[in-house]
JSON list of C-alpha atoms in Angstrom, two decimals:
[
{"chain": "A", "resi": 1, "resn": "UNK", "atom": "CA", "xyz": [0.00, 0.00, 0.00]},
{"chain": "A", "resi": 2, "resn": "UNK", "atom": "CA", "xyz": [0.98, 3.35, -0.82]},
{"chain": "A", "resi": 3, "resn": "UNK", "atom": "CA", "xyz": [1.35, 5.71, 2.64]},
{"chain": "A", "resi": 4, "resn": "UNK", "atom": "CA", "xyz": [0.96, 9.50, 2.53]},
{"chain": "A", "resi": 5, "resn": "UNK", "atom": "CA", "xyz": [3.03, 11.32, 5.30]},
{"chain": "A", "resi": 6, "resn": "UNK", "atom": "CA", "xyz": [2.02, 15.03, 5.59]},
{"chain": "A", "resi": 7, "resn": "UNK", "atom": "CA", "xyz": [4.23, 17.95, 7.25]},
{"chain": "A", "resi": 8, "resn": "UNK", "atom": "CA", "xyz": [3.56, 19.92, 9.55]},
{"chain": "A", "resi": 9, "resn": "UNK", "atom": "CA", "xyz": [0.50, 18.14, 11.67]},
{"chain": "A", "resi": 10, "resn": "UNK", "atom": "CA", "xyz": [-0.03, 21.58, 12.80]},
{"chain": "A", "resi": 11, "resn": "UNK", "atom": "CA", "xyz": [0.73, 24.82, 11.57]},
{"chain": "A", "resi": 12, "resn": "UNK", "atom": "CA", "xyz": [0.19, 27.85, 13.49]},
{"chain": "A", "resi": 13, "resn": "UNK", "atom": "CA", "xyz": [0.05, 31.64, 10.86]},
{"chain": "A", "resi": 14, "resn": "UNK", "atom": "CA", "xyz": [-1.54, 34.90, 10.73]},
{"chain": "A", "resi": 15, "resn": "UNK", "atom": "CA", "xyz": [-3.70, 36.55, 7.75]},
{"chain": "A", "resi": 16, "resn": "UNK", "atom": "CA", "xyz": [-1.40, 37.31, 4.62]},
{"chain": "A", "resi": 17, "resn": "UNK", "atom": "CA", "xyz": [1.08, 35.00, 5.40]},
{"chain": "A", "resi": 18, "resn": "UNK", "atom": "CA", "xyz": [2.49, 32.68, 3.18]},
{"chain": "A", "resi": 19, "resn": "UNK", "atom": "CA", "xyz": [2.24, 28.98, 4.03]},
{"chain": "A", "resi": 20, "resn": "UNK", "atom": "CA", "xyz": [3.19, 25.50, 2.60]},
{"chain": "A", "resi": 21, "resn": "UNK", "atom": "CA", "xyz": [2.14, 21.63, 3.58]},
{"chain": "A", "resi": 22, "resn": "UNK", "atom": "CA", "xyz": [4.34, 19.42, 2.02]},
{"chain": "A", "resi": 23, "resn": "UNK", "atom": "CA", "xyz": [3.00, 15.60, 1.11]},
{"chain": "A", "resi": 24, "resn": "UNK", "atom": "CA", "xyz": [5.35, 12.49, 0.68]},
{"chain": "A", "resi": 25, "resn": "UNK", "atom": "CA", "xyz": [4.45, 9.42, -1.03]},
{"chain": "A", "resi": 26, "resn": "UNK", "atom": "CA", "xyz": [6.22, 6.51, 0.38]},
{"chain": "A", "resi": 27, "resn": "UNK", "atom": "CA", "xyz": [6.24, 5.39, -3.67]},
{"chain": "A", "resi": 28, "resn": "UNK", "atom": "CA", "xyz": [6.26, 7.60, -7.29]},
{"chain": "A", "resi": 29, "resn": "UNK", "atom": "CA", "xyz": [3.02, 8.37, -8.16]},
{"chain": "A", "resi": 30, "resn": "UNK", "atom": "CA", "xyz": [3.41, 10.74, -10.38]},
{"chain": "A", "resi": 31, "resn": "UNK", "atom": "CA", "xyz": [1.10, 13.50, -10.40]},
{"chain": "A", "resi": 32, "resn": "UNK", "atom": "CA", "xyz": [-1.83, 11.42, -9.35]},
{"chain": "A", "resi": 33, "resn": "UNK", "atom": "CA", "xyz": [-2.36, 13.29, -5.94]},
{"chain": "A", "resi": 34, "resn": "UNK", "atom": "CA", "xyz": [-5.32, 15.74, -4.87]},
{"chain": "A", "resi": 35, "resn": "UNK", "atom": "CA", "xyz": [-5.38, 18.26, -1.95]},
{"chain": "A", "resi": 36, "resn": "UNK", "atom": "CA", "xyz": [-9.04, 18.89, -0.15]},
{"chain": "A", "resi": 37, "resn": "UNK", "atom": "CA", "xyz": [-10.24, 21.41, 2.65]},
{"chain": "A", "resi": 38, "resn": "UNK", "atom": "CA", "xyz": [-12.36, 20.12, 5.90]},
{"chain": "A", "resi": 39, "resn": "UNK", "atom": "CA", "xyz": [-14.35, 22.49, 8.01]},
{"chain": "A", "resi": 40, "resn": "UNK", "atom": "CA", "xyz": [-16.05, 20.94, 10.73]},
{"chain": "A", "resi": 41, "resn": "UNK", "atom": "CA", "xyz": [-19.63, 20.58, 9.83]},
{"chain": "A", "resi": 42, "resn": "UNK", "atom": "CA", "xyz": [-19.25, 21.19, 5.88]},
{"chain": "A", "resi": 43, "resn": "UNK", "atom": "CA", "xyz": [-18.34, 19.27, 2.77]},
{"chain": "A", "resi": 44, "resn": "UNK", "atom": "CA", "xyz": [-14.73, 18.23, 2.34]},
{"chain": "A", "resi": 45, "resn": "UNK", "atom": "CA", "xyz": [-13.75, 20.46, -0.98]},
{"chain": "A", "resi": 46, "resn": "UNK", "atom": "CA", "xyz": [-10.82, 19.30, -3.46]},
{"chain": "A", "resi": 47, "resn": "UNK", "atom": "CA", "xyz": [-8.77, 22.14, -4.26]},
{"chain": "A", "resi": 48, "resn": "UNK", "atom": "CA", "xyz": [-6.38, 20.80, -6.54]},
{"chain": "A", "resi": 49, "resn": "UNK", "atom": "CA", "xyz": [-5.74, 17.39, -8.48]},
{"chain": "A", "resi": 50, "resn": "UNK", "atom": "CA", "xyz": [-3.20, 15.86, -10.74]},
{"chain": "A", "resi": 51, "resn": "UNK", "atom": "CA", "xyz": [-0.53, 17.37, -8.46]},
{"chain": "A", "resi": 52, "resn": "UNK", "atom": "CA", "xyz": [-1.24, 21.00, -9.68]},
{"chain": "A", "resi": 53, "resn": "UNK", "atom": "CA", "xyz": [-4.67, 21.88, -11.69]},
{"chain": "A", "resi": 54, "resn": "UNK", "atom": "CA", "xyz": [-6.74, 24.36, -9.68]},
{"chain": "A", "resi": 55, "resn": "UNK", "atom": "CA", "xyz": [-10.08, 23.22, -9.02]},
{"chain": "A", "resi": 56, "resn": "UNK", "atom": "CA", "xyz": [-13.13, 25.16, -10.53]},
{"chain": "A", "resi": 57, "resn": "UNK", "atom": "CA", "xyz": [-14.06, 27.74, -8.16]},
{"chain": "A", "resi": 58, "resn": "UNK", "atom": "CA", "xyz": [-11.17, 27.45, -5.94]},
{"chain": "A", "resi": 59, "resn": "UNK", "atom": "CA", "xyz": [-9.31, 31.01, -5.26]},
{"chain": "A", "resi": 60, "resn": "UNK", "atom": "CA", "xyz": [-6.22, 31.61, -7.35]},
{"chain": "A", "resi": 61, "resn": "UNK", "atom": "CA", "xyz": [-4.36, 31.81, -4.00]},
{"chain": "A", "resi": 62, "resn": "UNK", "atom": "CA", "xyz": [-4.05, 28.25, -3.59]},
{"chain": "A", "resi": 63, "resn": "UNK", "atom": "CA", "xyz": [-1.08, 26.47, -5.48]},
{"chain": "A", "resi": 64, "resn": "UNK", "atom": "CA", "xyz": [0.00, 23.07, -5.93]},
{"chain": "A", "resi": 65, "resn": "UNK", "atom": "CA", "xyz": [3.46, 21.49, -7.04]},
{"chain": "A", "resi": 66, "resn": "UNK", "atom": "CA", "xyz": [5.22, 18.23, -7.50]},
{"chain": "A", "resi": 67, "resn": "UNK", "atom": "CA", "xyz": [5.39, 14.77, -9.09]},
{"chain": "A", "resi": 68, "resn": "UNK", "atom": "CA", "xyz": [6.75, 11.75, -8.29]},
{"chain": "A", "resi": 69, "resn": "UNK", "atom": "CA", "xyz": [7.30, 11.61, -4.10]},
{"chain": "A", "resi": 70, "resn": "UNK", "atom": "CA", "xyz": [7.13, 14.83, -2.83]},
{"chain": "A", "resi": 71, "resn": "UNK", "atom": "CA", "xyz": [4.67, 17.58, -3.12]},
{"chain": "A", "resi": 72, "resn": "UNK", "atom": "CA", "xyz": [3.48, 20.69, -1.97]},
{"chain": "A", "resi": 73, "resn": "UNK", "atom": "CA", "xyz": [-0.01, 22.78, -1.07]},
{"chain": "A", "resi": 74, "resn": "UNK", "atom": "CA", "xyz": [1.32, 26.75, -0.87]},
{"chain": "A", "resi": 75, "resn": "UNK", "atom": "CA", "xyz": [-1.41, 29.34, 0.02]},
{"chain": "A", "resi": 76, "resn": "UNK", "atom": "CA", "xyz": [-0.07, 32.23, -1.32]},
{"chain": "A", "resi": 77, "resn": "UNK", "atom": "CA", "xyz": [-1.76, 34.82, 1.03]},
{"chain": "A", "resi": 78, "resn": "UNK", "atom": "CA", "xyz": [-3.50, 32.99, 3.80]},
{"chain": "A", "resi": 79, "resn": "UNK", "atom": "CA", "xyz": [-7.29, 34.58, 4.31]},
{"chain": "A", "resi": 80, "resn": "UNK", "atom": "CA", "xyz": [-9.64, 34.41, 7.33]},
{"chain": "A", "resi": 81, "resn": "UNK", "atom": "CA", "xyz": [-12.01, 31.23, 5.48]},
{"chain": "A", "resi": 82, "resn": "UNK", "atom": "CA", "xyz": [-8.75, 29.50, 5.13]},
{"chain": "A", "resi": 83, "resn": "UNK", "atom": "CA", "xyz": [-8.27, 27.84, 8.87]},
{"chain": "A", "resi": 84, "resn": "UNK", "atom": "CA", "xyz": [-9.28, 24.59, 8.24]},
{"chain": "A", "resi": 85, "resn": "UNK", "atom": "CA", "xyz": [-7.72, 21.23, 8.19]},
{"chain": "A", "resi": 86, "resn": "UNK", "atom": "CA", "xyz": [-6.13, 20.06, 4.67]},
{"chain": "A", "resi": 87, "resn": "UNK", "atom": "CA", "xyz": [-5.36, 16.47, 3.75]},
{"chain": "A", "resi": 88, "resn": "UNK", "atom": "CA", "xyz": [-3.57, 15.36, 0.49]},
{"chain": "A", "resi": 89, "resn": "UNK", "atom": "CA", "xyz": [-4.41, 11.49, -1.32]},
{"chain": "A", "resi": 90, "resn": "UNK", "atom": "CA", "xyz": [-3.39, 9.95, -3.86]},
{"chain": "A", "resi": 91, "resn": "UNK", "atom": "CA", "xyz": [-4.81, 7.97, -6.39]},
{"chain": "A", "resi": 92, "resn": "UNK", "atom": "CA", "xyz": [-2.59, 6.27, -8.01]},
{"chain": "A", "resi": 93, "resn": "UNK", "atom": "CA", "xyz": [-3.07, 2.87, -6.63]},
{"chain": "A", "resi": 94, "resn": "UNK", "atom": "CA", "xyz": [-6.33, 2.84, -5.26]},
{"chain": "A", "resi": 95, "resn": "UNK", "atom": "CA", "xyz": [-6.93, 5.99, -3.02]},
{"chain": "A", "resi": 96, "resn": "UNK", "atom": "CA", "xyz": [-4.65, 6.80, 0.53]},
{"chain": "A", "resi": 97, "resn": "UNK", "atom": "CA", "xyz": [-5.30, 10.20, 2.79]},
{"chain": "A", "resi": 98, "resn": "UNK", "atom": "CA", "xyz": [-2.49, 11.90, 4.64]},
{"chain": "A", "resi": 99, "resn": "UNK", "atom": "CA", "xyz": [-3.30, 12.20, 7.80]},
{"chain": "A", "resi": 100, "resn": "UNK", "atom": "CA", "xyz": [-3.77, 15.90, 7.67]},
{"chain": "A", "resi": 101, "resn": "UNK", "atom": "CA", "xyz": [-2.61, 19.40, 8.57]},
{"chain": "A", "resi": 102, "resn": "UNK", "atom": "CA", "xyz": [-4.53, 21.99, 10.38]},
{"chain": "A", "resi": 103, "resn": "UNK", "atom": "CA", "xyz": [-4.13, 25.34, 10.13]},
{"chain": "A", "resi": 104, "resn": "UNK", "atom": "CA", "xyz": [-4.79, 27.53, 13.03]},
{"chain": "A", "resi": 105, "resn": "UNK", "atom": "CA", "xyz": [-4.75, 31.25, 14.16]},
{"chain": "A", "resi": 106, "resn": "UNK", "atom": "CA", "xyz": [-1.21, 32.45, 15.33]},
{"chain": "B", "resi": 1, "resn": "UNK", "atom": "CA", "xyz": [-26.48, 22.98, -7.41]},
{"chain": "B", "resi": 2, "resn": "UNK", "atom": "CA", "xyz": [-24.69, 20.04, -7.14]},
{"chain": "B", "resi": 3, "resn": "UNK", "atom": "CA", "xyz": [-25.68, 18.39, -3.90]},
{"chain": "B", "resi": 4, "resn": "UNK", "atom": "CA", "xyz": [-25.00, 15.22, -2.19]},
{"chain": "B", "resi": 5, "resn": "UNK", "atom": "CA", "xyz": [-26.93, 14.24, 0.96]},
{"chain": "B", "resi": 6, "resn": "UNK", "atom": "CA", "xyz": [-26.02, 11.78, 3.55]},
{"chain": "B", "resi": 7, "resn": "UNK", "atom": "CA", "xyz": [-28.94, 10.27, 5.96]},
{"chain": "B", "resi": 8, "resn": "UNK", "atom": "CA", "xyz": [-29.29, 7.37, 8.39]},
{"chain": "B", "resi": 9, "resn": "UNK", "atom": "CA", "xyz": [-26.50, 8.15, 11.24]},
{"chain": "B", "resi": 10, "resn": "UNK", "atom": "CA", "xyz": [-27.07, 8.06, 14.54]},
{"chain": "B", "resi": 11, "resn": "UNK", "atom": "CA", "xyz": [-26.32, 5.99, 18.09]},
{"chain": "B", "resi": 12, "resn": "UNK", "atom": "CA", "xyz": [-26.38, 2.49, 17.61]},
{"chain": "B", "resi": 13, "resn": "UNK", "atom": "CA", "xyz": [-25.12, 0.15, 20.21]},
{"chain": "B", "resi": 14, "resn": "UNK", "atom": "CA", "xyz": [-22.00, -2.67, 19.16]},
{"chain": "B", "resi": 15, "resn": "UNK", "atom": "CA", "xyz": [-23.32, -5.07, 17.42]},
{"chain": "B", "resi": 16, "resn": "UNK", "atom": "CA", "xyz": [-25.67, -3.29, 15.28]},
{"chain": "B", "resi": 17, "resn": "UNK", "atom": "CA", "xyz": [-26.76, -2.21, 12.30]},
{"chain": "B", "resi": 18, "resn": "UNK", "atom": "CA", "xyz": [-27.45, 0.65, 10.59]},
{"chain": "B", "resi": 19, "resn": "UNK", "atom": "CA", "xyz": [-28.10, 2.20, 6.86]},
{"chain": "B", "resi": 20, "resn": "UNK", "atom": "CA", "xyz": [-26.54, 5.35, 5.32]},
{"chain": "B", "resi": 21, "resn": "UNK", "atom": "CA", "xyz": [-27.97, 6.82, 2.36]},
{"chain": "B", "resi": 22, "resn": "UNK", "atom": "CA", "xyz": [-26.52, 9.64, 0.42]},
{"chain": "B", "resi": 23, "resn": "UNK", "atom": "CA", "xyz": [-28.61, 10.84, -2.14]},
{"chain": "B", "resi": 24, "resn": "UNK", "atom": "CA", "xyz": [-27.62, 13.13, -5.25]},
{"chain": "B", "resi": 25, "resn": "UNK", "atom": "CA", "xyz": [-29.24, 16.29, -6.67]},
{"chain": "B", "resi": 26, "resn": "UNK", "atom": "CA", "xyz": [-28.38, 18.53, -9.16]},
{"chain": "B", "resi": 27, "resn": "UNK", "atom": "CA", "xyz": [-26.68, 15.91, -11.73]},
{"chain": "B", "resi": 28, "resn": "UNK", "atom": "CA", "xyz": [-27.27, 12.41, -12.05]},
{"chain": "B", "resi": 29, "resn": "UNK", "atom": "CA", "xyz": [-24.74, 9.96, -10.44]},
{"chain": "B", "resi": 30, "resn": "UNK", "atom": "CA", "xyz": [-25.50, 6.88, -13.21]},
{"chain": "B", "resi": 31, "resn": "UNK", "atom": "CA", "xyz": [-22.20, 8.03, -14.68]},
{"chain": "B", "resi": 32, "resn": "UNK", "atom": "CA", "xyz": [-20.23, 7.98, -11.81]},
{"chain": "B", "resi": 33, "resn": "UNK", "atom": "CA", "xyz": [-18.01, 5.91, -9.47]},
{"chain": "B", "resi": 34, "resn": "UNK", "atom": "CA", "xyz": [-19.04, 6.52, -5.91]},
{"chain": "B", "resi": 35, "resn": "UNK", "atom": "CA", "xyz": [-17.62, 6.31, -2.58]},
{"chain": "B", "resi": 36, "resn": "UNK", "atom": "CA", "xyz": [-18.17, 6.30, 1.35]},
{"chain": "B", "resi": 37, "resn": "UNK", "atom": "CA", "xyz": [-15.32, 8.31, 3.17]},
{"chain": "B", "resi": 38, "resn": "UNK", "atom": "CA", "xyz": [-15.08, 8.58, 6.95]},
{"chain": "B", "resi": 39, "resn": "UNK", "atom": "CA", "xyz": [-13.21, 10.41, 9.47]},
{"chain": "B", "resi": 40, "resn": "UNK", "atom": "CA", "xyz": [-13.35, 8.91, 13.02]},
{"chain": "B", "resi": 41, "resn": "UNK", "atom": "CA", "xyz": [-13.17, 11.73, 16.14]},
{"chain": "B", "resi": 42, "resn": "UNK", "atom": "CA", "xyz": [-9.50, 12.89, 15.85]},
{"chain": "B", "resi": 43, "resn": "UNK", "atom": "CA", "xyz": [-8.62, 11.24, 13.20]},
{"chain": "B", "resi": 44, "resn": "UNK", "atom": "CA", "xyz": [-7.51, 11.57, 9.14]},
{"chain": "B", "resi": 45, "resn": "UNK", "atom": "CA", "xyz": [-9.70, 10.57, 6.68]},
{"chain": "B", "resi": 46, "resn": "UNK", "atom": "CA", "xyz": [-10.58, 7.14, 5.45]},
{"chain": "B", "resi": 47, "resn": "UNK", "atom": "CA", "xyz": [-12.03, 5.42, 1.79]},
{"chain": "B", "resi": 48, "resn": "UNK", "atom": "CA", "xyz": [-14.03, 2.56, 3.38]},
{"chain": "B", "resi": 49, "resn": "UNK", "atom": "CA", "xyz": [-15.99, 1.54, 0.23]},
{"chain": "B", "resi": 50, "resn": "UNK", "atom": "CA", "xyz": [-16.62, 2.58, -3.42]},
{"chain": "B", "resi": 51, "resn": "UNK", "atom": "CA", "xyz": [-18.95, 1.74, -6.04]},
{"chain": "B", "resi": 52, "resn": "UNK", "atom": "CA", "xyz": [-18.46, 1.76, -9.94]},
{"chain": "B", "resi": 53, "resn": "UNK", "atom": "CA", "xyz": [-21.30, 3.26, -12.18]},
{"chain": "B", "resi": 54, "resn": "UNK", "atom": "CA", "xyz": [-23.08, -0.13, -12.75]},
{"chain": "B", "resi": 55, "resn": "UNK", "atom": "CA", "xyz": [-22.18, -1.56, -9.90]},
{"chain": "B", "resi": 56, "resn": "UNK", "atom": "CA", "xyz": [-19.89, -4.32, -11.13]},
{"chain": "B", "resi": 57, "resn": "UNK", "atom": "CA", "xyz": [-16.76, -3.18, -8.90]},
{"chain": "B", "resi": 58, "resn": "UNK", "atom": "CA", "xyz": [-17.16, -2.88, -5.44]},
{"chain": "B", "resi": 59, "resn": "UNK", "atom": "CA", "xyz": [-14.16, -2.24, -2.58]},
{"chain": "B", "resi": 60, "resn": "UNK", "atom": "CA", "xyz": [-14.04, -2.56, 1.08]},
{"chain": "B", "resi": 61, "resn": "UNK", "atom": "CA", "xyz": [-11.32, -1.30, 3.32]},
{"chain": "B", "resi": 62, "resn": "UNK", "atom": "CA", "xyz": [-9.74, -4.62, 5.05]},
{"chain": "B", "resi": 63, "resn": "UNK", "atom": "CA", "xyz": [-11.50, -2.81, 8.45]},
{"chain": "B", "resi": 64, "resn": "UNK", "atom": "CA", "xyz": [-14.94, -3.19, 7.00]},
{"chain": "B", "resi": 65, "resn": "UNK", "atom": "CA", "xyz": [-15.01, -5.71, 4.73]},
{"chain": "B", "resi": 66, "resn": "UNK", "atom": "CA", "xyz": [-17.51, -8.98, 5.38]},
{"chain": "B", "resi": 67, "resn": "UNK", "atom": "CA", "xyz": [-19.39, -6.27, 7.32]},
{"chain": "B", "resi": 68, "resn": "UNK", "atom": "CA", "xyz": [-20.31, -3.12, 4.98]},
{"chain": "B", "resi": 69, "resn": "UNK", "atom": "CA", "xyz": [-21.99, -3.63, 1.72]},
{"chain": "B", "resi": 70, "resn": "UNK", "atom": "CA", "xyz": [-22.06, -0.95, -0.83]},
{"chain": "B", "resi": 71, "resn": "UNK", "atom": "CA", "xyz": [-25.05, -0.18, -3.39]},
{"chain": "B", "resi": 72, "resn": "UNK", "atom": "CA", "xyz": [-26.63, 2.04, -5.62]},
{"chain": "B", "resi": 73, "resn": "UNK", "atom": "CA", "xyz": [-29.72, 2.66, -7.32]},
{"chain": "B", "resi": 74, "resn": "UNK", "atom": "CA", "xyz": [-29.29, 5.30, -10.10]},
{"chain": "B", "resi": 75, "resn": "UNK", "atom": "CA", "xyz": [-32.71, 5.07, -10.85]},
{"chain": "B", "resi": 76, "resn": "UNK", "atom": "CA", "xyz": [-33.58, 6.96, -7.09]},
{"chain": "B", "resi": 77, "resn": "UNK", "atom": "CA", "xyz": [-29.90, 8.98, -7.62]},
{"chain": "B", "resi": 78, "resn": "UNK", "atom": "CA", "xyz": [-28.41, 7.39, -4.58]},
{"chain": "B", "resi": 79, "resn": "UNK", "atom": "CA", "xyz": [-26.06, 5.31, -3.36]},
{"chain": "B", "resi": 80, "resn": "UNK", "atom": "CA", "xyz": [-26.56, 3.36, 0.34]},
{"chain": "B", "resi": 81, "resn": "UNK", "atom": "CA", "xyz": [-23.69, 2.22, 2.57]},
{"chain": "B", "resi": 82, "resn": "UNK", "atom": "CA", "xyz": [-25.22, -1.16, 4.78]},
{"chain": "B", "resi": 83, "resn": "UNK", "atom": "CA", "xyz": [-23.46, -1.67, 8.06]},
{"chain": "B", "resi": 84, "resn": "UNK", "atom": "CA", "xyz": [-23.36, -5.13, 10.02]},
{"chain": "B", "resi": 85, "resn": "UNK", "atom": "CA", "xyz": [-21.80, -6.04, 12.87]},
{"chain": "B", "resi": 86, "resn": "UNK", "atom": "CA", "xyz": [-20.88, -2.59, 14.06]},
{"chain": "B", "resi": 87, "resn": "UNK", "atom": "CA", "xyz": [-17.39, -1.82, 16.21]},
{"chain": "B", "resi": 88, "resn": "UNK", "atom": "CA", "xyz": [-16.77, 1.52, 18.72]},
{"chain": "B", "resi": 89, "resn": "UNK", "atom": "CA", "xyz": [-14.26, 1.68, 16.09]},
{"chain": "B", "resi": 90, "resn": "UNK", "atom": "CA", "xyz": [-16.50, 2.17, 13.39]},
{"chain": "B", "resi": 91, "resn": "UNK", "atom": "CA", "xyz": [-17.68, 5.78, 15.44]},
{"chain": "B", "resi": 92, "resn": "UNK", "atom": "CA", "xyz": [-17.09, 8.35, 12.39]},
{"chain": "B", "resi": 93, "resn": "UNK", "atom": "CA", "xyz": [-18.43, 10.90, 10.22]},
{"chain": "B", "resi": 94, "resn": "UNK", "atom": "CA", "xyz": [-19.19, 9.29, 7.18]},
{"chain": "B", "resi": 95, "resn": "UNK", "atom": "CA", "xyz": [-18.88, 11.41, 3.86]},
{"chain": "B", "resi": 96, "resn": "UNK", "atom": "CA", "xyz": [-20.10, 10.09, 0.72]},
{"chain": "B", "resi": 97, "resn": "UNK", "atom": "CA", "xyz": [-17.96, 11.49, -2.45]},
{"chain": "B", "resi": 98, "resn": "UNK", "atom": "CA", "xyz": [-18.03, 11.29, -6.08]},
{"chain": "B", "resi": 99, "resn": "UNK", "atom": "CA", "xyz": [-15.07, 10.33, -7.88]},
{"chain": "B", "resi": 100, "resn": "UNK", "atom": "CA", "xyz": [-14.18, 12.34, -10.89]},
{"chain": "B", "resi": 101, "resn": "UNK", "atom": "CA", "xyz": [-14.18, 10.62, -14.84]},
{"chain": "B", "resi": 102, "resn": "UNK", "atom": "CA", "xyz": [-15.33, 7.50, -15.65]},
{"chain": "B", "resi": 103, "resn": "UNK", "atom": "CA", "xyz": [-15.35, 4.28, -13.84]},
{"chain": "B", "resi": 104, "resn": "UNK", "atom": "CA", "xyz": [-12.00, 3.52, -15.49]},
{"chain": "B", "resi": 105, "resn": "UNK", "atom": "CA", "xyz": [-9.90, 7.07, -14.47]},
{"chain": "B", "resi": 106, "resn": "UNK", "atom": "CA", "xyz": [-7.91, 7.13, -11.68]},
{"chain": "B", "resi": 107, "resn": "UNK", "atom": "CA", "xyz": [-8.84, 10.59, -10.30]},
{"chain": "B", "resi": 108, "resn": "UNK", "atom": "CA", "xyz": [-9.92, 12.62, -7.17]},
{"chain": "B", "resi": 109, "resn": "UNK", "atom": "CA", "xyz": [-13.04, 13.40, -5.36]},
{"chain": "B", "resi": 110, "resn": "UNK", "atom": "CA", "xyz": [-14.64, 16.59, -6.42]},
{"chain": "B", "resi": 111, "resn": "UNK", "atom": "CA", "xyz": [-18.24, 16.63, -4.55]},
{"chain": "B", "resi": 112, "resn": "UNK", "atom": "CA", "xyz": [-18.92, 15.56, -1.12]},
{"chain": "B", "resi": 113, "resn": "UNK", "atom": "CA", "xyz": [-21.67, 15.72, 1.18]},
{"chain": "B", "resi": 114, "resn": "UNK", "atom": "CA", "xyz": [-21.66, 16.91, 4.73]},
{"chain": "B", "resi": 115, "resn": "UNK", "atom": "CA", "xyz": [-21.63, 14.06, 6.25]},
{"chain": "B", "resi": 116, "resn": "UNK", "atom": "CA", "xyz": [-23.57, 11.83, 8.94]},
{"chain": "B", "resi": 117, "resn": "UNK", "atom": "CA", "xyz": [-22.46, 10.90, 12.16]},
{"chain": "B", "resi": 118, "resn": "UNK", "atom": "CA", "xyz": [-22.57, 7.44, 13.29]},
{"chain": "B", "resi": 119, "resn": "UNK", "atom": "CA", "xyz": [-21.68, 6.32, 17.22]},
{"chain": "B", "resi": 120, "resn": "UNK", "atom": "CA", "xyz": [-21.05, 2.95, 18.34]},
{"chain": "B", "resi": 121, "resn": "UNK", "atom": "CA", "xyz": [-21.18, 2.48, 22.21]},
{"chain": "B", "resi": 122, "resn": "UNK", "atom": "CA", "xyz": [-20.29, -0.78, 23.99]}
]
């Protein structure tokens, strides 16, 4: 099985800054890898898939990179509606969640 | 809008059964593979079962499977989630999520419901 090991588990920022998660897949799998957005109480929404392509609807703000292993979620100027918890998967080989990174108020 | 609706948590004690039902507005979900997705209290998020477009591939996670069975009816627009034999581990919100492209893509989840809380007490 393929694991996904996110970094930080926690990650503690103000409004404007710039912040990154970084996701590592224990094997390549290419680009096949989605990032998603949990607020208690609401729908999960996928910001990004195949590693980099920006969801319909999602603010520009939100970036993806990578390919193989290693691979990044940057928000470029964090906002107010972005504290939430954010978990990468991949779907390369069936589907495997990190095991997530929240981002709280500094 | 593009909606999906999860129904049928609640307290059940270990041992029992329960339902979940997520039903689809907005599009129809004929075309679609779908899945059940959970997150258990303090914990990451889990695929425990998904569900190709005419039902002819079905998955289990290894922690549900011989108890869960998956289905759909894309006549009604919904997909159900059957749970035997329930565990205090099985205590989660449980999301259902459509999976982008065809049953043959390998691709990521771009609509989810809200989710419906199940608890399992001993």
């Amino acid at each position: 099985d393929i694991q996904m090991t996110q970094s930080p588990s926690t990650l503690s920022a103000s409004v404007g800054d710039r912040v990154t998660i970084t996701c590592r897949a224990s094997q390549s799998i290419s680009t096949s890898l989605a990032w998603y957005q949990l607020k208690s109480g609401k729908a999960p929404n996928l910001l990004i898939y195949k590693a980099s392509i920006l969801e319909s609807g999602v603010p520009s703000r939100f970036s993806g990179s990578g390919s193989g292993t290693e691979f990044t979620l940057t928000i470029s100027s964090l906002q107010p509606d972005d504290f939430a918890t954010y978990y990468c998967q991949q779907y390369d080989r069936l589907w495997a969640f990190g095991q997530g990174t929240k981002v709280e108020i500094k | 809008e593009l909606q999906l609706v999860e129904s049928g948590g609640g307290l059940v004690k270990s041992g029992g059964s329960l339902t979940l039902s997520c039903a689809a507005s907005g599009f129809s979900l004929r075309n679609y593979t779908m899945n059940w997705v959970r997150q258990a209290p303090g914990k990451g998020l889990e695929r425990v079962s998904s569900i190709s477009s005419n039902s002819n591939y079905k998955y289990y996670a290894e922690s549900v499977s011989g108890r869960f069975t998956i289905s759909r009816d894309n006549a009604r627009n919904s997909v159900s989630l059957q749970m035997n034999s329930l565990r205090d581990e099985d205590t989660a919100i449980y999301y259902c999520a459509r999976k982008r492209g065809d049953d043959l893509s390998h691709d990521a989840f771009n609509l989810w419901g809200q989710g419906t809380k199940v608890t399992v007490s001993s």
